[in-house]
mmCIF file of N, CA, C and O in Angstrom:
data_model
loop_
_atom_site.group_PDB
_atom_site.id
_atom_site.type_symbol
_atom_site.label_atom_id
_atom_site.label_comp_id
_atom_site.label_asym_id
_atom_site.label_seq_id
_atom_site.Cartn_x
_atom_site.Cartn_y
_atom_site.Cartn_z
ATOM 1 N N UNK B 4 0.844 -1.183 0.000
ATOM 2 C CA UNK B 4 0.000 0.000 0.000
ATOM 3 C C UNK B 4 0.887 1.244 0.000
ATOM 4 O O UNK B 4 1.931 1.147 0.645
ATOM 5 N N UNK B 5 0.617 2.478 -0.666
ATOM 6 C CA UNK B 5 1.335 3.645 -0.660
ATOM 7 C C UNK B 5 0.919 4.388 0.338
ATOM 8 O O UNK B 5 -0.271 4.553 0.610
ATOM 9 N N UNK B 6 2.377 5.153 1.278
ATOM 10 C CA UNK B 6 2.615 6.215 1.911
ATOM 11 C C UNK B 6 1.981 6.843 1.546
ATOM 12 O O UNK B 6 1.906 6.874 0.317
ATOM 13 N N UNK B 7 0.966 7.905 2.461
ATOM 14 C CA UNK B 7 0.591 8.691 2.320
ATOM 15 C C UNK B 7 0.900 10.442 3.566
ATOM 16 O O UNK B 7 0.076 10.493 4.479
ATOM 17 N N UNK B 8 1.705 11.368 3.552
ATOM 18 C CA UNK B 8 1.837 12.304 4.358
ATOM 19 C C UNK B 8 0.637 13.255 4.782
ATOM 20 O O UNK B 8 0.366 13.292 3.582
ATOM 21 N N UNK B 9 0.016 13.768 5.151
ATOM 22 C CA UNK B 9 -0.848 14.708 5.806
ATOM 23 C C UNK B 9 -0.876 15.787 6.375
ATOM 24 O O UNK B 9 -1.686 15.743 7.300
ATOM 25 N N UNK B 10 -0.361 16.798 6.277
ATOM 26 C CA UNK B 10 0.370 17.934 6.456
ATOM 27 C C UNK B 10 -0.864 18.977 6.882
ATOM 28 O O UNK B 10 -1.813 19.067 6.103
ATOM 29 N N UNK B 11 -0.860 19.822 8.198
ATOM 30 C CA UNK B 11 -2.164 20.599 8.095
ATOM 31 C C UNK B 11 -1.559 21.877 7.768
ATOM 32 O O UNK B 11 -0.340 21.995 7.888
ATOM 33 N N UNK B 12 -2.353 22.961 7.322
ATOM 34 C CA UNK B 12 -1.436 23.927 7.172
ATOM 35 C C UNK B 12 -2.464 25.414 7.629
ATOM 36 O O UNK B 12 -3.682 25.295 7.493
ATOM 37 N N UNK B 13 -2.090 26.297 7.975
ATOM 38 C CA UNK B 13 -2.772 27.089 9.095
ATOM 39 C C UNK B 13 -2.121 28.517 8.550
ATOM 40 O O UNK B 13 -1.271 28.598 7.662
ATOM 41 N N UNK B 14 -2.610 29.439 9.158
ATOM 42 C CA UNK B 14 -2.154 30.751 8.912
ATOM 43 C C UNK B 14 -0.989 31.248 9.626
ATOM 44 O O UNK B 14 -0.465 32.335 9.381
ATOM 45 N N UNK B 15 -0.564 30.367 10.582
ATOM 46 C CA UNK B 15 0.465 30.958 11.219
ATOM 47 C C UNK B 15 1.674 29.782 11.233
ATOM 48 O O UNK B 15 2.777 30.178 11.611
ATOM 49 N N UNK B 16 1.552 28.408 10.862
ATOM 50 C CA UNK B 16 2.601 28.024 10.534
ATOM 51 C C UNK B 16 2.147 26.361 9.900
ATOM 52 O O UNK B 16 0.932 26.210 10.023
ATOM 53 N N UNK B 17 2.741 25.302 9.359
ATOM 54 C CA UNK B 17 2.446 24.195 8.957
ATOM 55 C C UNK B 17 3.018 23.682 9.869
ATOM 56 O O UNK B 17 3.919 24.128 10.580
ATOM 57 N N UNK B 18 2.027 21.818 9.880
ATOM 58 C CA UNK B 18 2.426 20.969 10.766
ATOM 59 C C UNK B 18 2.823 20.043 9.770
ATOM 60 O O UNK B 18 2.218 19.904 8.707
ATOM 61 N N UNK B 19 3.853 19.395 10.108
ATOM 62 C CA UNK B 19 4.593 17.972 8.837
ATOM 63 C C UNK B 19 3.844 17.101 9.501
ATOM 64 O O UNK B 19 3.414 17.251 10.645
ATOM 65 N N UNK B 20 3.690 16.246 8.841
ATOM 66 C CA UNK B 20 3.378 14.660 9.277
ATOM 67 C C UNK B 20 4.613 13.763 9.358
ATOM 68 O O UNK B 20 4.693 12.922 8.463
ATOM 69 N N UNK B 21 5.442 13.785 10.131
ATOM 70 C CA UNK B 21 6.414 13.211 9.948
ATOM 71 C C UNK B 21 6.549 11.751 10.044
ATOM 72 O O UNK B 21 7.629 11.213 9.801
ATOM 73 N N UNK B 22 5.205 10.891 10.485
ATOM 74 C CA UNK B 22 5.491 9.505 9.942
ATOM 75 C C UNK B 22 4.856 9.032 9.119
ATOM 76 O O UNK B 22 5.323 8.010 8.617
ATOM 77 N N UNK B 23 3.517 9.540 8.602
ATOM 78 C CA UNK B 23 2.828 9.361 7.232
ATOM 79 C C UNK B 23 1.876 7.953 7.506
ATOM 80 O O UNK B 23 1.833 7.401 8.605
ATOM 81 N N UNK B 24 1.453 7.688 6.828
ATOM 82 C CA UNK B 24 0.540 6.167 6.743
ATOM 83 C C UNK B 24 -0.158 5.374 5.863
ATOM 84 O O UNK B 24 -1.165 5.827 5.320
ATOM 85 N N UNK B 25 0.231 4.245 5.640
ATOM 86 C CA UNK B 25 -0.162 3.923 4.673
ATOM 87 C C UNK B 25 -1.726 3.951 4.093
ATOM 88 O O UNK B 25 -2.491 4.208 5.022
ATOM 89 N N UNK B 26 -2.123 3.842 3.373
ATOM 90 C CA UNK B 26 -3.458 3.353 3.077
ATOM 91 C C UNK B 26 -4.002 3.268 1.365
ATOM 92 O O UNK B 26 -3.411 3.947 0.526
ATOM 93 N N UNK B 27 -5.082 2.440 1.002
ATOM 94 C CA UNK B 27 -5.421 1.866 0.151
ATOM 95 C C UNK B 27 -4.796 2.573 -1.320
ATOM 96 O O UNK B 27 -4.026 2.213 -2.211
ATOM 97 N N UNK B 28 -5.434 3.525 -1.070
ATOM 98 C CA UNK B 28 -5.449 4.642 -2.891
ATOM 99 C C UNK B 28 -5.003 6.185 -1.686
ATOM 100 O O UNK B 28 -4.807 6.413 -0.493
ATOM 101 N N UNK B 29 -5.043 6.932 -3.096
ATOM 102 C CA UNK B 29 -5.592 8.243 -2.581
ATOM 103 C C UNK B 29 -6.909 8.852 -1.782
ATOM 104 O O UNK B 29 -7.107 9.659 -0.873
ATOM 105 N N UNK B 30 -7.668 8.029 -2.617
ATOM 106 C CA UNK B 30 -8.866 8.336 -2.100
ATOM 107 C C UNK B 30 -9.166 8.236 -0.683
ATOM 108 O O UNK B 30 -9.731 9.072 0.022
ATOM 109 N N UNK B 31 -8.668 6.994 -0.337
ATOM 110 C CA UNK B 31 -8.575 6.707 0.760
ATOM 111 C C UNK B 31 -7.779 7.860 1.998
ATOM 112 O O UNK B 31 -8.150 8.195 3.123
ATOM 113 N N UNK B 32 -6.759 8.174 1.315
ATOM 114 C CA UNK B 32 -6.213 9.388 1.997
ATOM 115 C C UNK B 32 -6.802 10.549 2.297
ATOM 116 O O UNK B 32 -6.598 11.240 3.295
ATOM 117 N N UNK B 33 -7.811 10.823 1.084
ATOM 118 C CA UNK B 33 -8.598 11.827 0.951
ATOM 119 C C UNK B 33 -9.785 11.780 2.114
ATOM 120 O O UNK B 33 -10.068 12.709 2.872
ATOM 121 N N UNK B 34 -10.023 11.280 2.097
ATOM 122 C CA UNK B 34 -11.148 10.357 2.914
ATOM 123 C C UNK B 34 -10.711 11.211 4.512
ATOM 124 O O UNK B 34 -11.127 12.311 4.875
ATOM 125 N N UNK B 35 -9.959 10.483 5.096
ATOM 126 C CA UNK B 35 -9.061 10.537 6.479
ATOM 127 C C UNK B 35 -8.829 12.097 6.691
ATOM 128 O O UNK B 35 -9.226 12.772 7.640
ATOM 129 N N UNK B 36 -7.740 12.710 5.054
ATOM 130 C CA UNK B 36 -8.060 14.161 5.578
ATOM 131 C C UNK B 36 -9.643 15.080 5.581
ATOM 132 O O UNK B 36 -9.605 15.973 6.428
ATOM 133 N N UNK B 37 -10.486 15.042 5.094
ATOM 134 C CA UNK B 37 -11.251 15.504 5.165
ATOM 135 C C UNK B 37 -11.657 15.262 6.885
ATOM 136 O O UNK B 37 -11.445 16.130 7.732
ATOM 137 N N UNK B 38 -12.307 13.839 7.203
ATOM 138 C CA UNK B 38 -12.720 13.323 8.739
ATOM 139 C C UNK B 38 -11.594 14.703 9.498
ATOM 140 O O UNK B 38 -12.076 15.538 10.263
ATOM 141 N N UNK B 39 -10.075 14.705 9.100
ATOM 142 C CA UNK B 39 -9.293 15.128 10.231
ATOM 143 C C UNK B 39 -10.028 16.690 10.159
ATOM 144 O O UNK B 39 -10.573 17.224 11.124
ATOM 145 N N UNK B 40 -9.935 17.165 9.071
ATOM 146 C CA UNK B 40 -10.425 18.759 9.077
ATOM 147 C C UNK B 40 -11.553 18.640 9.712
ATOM 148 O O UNK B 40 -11.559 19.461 10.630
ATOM 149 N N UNK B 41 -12.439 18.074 9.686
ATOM 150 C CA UNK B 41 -13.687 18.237 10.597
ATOM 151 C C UNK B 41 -13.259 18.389 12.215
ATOM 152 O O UNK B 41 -13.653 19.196 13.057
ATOM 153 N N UNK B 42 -12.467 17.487 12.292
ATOM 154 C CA UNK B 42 -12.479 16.881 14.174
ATOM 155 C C UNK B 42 -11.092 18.506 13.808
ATOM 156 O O UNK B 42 -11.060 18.887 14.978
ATOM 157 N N UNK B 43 -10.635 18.976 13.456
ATOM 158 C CA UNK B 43 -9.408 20.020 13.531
ATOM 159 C C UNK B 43 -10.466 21.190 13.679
ATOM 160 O O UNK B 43 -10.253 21.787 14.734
ATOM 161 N N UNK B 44 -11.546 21.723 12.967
ATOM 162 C CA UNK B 44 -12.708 22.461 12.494
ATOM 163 C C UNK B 44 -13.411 22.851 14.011
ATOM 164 O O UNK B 44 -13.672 23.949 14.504
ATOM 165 N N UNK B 45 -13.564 21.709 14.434
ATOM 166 C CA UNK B 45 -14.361 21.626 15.737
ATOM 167 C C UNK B 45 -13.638 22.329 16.923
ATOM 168 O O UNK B 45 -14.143 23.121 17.719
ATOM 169 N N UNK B 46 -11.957 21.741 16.870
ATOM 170 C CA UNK B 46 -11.254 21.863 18.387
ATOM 171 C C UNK B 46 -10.630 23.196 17.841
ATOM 172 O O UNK B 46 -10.094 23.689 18.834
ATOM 173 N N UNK B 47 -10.417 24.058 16.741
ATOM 174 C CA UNK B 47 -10.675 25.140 16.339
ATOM 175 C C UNK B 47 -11.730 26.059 17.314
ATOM 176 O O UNK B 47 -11.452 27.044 17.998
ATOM 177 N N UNK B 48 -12.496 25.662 17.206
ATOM 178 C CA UNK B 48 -13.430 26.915 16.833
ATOM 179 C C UNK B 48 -14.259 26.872 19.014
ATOM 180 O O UNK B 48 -14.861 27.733 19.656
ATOM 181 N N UNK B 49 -13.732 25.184 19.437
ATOM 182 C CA UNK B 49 -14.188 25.214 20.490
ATOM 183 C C UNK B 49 -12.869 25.998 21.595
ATOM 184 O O UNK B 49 -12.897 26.623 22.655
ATOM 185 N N UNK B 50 -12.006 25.628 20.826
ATOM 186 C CA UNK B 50 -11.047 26.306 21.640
ATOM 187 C C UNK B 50 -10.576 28.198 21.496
ATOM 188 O O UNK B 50 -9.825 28.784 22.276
ATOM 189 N N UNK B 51 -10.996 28.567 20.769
ATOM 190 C CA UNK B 51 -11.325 29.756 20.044
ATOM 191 C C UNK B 51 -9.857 30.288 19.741
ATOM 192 O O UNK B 51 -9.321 31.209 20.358
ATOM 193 N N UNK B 52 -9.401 29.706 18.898
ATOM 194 C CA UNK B 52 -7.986 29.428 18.023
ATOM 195 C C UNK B 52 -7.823 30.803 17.524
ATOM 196 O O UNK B 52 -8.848 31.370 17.147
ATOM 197 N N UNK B 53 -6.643 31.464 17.457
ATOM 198 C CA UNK B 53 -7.244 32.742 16.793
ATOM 199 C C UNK B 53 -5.935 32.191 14.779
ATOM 200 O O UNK B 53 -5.978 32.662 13.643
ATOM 201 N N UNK B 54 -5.013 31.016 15.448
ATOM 202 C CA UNK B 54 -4.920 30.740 13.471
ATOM 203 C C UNK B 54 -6.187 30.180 13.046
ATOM 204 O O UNK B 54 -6.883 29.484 13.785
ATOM 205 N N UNK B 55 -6.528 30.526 11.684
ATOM 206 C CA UNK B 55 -7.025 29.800 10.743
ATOM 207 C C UNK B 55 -6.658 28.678 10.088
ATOM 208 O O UNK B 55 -5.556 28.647 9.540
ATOM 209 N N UNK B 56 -7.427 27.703 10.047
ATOM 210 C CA UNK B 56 -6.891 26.406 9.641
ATOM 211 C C UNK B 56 -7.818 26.329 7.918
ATOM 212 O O UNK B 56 -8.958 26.183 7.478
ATOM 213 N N UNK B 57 -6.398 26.542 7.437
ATOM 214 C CA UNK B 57 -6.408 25.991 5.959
ATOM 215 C C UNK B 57 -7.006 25.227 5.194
ATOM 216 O O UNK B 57 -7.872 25.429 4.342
ATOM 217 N N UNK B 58 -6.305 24.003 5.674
ATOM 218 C CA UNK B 58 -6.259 22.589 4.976
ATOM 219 C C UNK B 58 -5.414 21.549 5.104
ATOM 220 O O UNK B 58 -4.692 21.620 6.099
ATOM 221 N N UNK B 59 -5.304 20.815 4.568
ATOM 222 C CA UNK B 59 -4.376 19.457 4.802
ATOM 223 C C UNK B 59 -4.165 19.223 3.143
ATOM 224 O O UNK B 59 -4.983 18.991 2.252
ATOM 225 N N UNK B 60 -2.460 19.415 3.126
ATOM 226 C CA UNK B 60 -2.003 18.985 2.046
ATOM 227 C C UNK B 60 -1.413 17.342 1.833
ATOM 228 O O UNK B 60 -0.567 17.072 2.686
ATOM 229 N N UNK B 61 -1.717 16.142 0.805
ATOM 230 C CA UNK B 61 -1.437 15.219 1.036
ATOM 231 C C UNK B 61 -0.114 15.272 0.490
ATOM 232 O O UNK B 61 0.178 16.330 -0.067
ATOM 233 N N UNK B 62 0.911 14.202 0.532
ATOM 234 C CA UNK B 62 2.222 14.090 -0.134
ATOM 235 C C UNK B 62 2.455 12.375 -0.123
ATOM 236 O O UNK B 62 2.100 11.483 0.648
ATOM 237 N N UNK B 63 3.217 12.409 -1.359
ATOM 238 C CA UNK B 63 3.261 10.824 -1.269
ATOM 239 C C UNK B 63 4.590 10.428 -0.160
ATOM 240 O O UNK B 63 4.941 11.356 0.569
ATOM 241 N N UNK B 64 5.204 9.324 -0.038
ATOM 242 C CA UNK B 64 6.650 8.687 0.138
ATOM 243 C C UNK B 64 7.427 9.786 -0.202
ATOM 244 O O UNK B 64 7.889 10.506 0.683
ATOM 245 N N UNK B 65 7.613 9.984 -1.302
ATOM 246 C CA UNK B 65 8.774 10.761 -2.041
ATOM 247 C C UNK B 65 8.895 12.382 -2.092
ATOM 248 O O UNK B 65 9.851 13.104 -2.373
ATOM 249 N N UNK B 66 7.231 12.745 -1.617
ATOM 250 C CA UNK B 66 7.593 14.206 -1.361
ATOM 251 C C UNK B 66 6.782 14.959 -1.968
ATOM 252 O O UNK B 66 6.564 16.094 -1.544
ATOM 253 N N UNK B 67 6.155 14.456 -3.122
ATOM 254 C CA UNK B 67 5.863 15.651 -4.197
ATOM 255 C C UNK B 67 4.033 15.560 -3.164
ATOM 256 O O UNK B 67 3.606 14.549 -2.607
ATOM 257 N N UNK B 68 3.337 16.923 -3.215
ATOM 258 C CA UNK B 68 2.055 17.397 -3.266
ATOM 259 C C UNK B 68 1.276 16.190 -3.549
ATOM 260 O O UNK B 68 2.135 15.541 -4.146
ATOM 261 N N UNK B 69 0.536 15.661 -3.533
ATOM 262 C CA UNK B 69 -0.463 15.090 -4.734
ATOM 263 C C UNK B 69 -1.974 15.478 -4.684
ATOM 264 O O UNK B 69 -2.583 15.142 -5.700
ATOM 265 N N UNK B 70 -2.724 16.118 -3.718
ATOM 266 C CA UNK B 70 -4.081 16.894 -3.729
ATOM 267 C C UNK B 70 -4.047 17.649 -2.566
ATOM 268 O O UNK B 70 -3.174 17.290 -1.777
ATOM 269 N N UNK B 71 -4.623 18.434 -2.278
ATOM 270 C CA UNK B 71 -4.970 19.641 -1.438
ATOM 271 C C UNK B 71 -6.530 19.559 -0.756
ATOM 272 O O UNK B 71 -7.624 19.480 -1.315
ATOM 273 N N UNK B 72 -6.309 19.590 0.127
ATOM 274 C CA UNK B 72 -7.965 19.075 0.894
ATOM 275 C C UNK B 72 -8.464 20.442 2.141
ATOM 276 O O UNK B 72 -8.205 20.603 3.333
ATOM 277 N N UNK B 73 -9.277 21.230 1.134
ATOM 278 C CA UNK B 73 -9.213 22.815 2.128
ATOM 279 C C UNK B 73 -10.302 22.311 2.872
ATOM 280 O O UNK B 73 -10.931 21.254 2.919
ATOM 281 N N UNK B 74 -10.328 23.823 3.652
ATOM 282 C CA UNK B 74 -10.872 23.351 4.775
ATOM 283 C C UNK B 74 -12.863 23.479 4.590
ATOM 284 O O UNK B 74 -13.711 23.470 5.482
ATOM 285 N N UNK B 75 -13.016 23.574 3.259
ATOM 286 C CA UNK B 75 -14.367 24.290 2.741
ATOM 287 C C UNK B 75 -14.836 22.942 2.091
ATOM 288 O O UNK B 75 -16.044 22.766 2.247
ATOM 289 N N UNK B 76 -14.397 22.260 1.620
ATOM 290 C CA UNK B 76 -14.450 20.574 1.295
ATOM 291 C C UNK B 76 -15.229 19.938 2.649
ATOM 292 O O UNK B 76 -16.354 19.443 2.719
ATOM 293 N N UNK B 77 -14.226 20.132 3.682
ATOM 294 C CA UNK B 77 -15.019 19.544 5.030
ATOM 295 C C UNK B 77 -16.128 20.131 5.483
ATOM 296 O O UNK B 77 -16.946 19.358 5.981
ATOM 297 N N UNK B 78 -16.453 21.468 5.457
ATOM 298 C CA UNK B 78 -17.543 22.330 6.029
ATOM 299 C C UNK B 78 -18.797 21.844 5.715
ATOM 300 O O UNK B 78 -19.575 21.824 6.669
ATOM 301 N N UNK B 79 -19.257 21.414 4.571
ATOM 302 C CA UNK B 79 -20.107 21.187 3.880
ATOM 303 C C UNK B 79 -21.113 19.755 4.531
ATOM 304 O O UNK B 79 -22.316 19.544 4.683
ATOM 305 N N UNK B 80 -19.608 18.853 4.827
ATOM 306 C CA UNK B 80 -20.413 17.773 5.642
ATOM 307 C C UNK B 80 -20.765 18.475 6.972
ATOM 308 O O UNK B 80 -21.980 18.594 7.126
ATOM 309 N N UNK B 81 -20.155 18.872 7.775
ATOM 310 C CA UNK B 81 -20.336 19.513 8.729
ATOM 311 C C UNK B 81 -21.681 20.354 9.266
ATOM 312 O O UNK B 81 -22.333 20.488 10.302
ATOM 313 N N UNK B 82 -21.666 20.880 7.741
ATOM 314 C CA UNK B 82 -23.368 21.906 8.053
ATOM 315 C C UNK B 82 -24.203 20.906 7.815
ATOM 316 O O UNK B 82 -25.357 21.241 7.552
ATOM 317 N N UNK B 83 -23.950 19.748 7.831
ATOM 318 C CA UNK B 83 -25.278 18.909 6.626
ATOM 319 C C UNK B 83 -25.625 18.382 8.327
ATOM 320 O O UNK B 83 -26.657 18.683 8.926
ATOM 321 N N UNK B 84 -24.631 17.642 8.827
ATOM 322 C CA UNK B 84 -24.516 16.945 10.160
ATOM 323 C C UNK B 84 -25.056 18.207 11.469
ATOM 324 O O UNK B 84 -25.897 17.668 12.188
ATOM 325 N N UNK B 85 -24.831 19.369 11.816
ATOM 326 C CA UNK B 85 -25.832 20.549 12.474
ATOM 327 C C UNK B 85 -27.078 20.591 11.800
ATOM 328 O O UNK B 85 -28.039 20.737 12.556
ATOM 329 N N UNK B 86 -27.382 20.488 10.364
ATOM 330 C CA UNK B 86 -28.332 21.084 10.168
ATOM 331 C C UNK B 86 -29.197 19.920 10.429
ATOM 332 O O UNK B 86 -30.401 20.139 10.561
ATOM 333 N N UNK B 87 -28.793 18.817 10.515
ATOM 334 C CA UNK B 87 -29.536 17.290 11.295
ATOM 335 C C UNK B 87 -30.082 17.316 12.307
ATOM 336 O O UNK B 87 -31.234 16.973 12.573
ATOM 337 N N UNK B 88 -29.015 17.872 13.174
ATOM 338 C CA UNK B 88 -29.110 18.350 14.371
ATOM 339 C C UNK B 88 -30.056 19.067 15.092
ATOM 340 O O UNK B 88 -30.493 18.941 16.236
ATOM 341 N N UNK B 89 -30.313 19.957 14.056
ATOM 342 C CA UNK B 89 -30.966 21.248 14.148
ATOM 343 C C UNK B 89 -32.526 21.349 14.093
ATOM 344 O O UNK B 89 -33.297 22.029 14.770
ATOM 345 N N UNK B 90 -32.775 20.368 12.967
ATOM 346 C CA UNK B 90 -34.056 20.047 12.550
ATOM 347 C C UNK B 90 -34.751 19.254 13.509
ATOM 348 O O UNK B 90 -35.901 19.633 13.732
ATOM 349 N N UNK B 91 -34.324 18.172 14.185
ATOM 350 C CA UNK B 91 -34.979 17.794 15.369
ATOM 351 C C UNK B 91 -35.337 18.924 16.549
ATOM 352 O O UNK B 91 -34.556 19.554 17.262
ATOM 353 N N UNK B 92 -36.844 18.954 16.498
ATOM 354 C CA UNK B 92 -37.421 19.816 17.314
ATOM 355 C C UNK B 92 -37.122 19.335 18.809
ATOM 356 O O UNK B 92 -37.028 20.168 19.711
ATOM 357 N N UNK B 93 -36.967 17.859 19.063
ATOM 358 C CA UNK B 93 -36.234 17.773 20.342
ATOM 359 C C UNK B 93 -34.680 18.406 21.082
ATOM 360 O O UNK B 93 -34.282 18.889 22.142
ATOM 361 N N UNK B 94 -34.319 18.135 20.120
ATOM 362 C CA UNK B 94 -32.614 18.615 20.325
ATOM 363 C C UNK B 94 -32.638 20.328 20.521
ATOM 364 O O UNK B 94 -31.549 20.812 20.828
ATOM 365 N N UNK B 95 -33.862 21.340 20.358
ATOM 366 C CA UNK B 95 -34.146 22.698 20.601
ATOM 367 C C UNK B 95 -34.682 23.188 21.784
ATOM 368 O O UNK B 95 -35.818 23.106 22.250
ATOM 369 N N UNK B 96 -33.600 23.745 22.214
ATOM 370 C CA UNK B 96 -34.021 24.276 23.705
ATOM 371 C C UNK B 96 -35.157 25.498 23.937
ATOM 372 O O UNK B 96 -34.764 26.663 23.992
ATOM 373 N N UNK B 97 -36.416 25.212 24.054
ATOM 374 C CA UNK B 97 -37.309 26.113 23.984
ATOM 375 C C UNK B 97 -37.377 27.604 23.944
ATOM 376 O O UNK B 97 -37.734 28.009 25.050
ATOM 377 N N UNK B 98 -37.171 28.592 23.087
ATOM 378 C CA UNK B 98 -36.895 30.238 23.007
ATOM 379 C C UNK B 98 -36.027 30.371 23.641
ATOM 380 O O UNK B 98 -36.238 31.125 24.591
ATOM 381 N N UNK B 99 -34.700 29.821 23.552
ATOM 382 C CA UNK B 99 -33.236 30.293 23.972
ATOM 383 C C UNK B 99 -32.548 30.602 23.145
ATOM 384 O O UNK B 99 -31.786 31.568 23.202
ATOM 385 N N UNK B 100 -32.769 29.306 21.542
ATOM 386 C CA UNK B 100 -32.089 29.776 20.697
ATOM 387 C C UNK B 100 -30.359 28.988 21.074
ATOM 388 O O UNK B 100 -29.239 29.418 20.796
ATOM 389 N N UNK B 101 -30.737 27.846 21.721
ATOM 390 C CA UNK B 101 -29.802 27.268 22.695
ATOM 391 C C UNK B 101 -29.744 25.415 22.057
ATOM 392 O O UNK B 101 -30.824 24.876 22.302
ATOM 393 N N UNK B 102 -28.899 24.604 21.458
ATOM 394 C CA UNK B 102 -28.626 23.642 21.161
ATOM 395 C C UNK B 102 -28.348 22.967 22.407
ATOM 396 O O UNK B 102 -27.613 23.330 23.324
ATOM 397 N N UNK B 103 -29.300 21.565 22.254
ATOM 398 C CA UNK B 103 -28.893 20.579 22.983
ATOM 399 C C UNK B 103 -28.696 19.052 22.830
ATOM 400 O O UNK B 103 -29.546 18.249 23.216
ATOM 401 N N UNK B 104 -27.566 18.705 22.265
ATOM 402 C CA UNK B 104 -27.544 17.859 21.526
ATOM 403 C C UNK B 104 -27.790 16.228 22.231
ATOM 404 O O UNK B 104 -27.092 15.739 23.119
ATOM 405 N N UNK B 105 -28.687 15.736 21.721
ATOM 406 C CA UNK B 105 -28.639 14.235 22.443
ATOM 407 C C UNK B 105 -28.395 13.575 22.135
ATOM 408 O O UNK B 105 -28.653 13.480 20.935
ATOM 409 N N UNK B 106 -27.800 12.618 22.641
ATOM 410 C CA UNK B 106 -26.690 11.366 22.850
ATOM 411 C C UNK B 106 -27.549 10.047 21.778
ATOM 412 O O UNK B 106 -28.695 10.002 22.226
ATOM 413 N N UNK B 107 -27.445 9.179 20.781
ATOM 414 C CA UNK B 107 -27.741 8.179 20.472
ATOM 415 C C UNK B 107 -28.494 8.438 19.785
ATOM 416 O O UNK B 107 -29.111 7.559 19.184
#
């Protein structure tokens, strides 16, 4: 299976992936970074980060780029998964305007 690197990259500096991992195709890589930008998206925004998080650039074994996975790719699942959320009239905290998300 081919190396794959994962690199996040932010407004104030990049993180290397310095041991990389294998997996199936690209796609498969693709896959993993997107999931990571979400769970990165989240501890972002809960921790109130003041860099901006980019994206995750993939790289093979050898170094070179091979796709770019911004961070607007992930968002999309993200709003789909709140707006799930959202639509259950249970999960709405009566005229607060207040999310309460339940378990299962």
């Amino acid at each position: 299976m081919p190396k794959f690197y994962l690199h996040i990259a932010r407004t104030d500096c990049s993180m290397l992936d310095p041991e990389g991992r294998e997996y199936p195709n690209l796609d498969a890589a693709t896959e993993e970074a997107i999931e990571s930008l979400r769970e990165l998206i989240v501890e972002a925004l809960l921790c109130k980060r003041s860099a901006i998080l980019l994206g995750i650039v993939i790289c093979t074994e050898s170094g070179p780029m091979v796709r770019e996975v911004s961070v607007d790719r992930a968002i999309p699942e993200v709003a789909r998964s709140l707006q799930m959320i959202w639509s259950k009239p249970s999960n709405l905290a009566a005229g607060r305007g207040t999310v309460i998300i339940a378990e299962g």
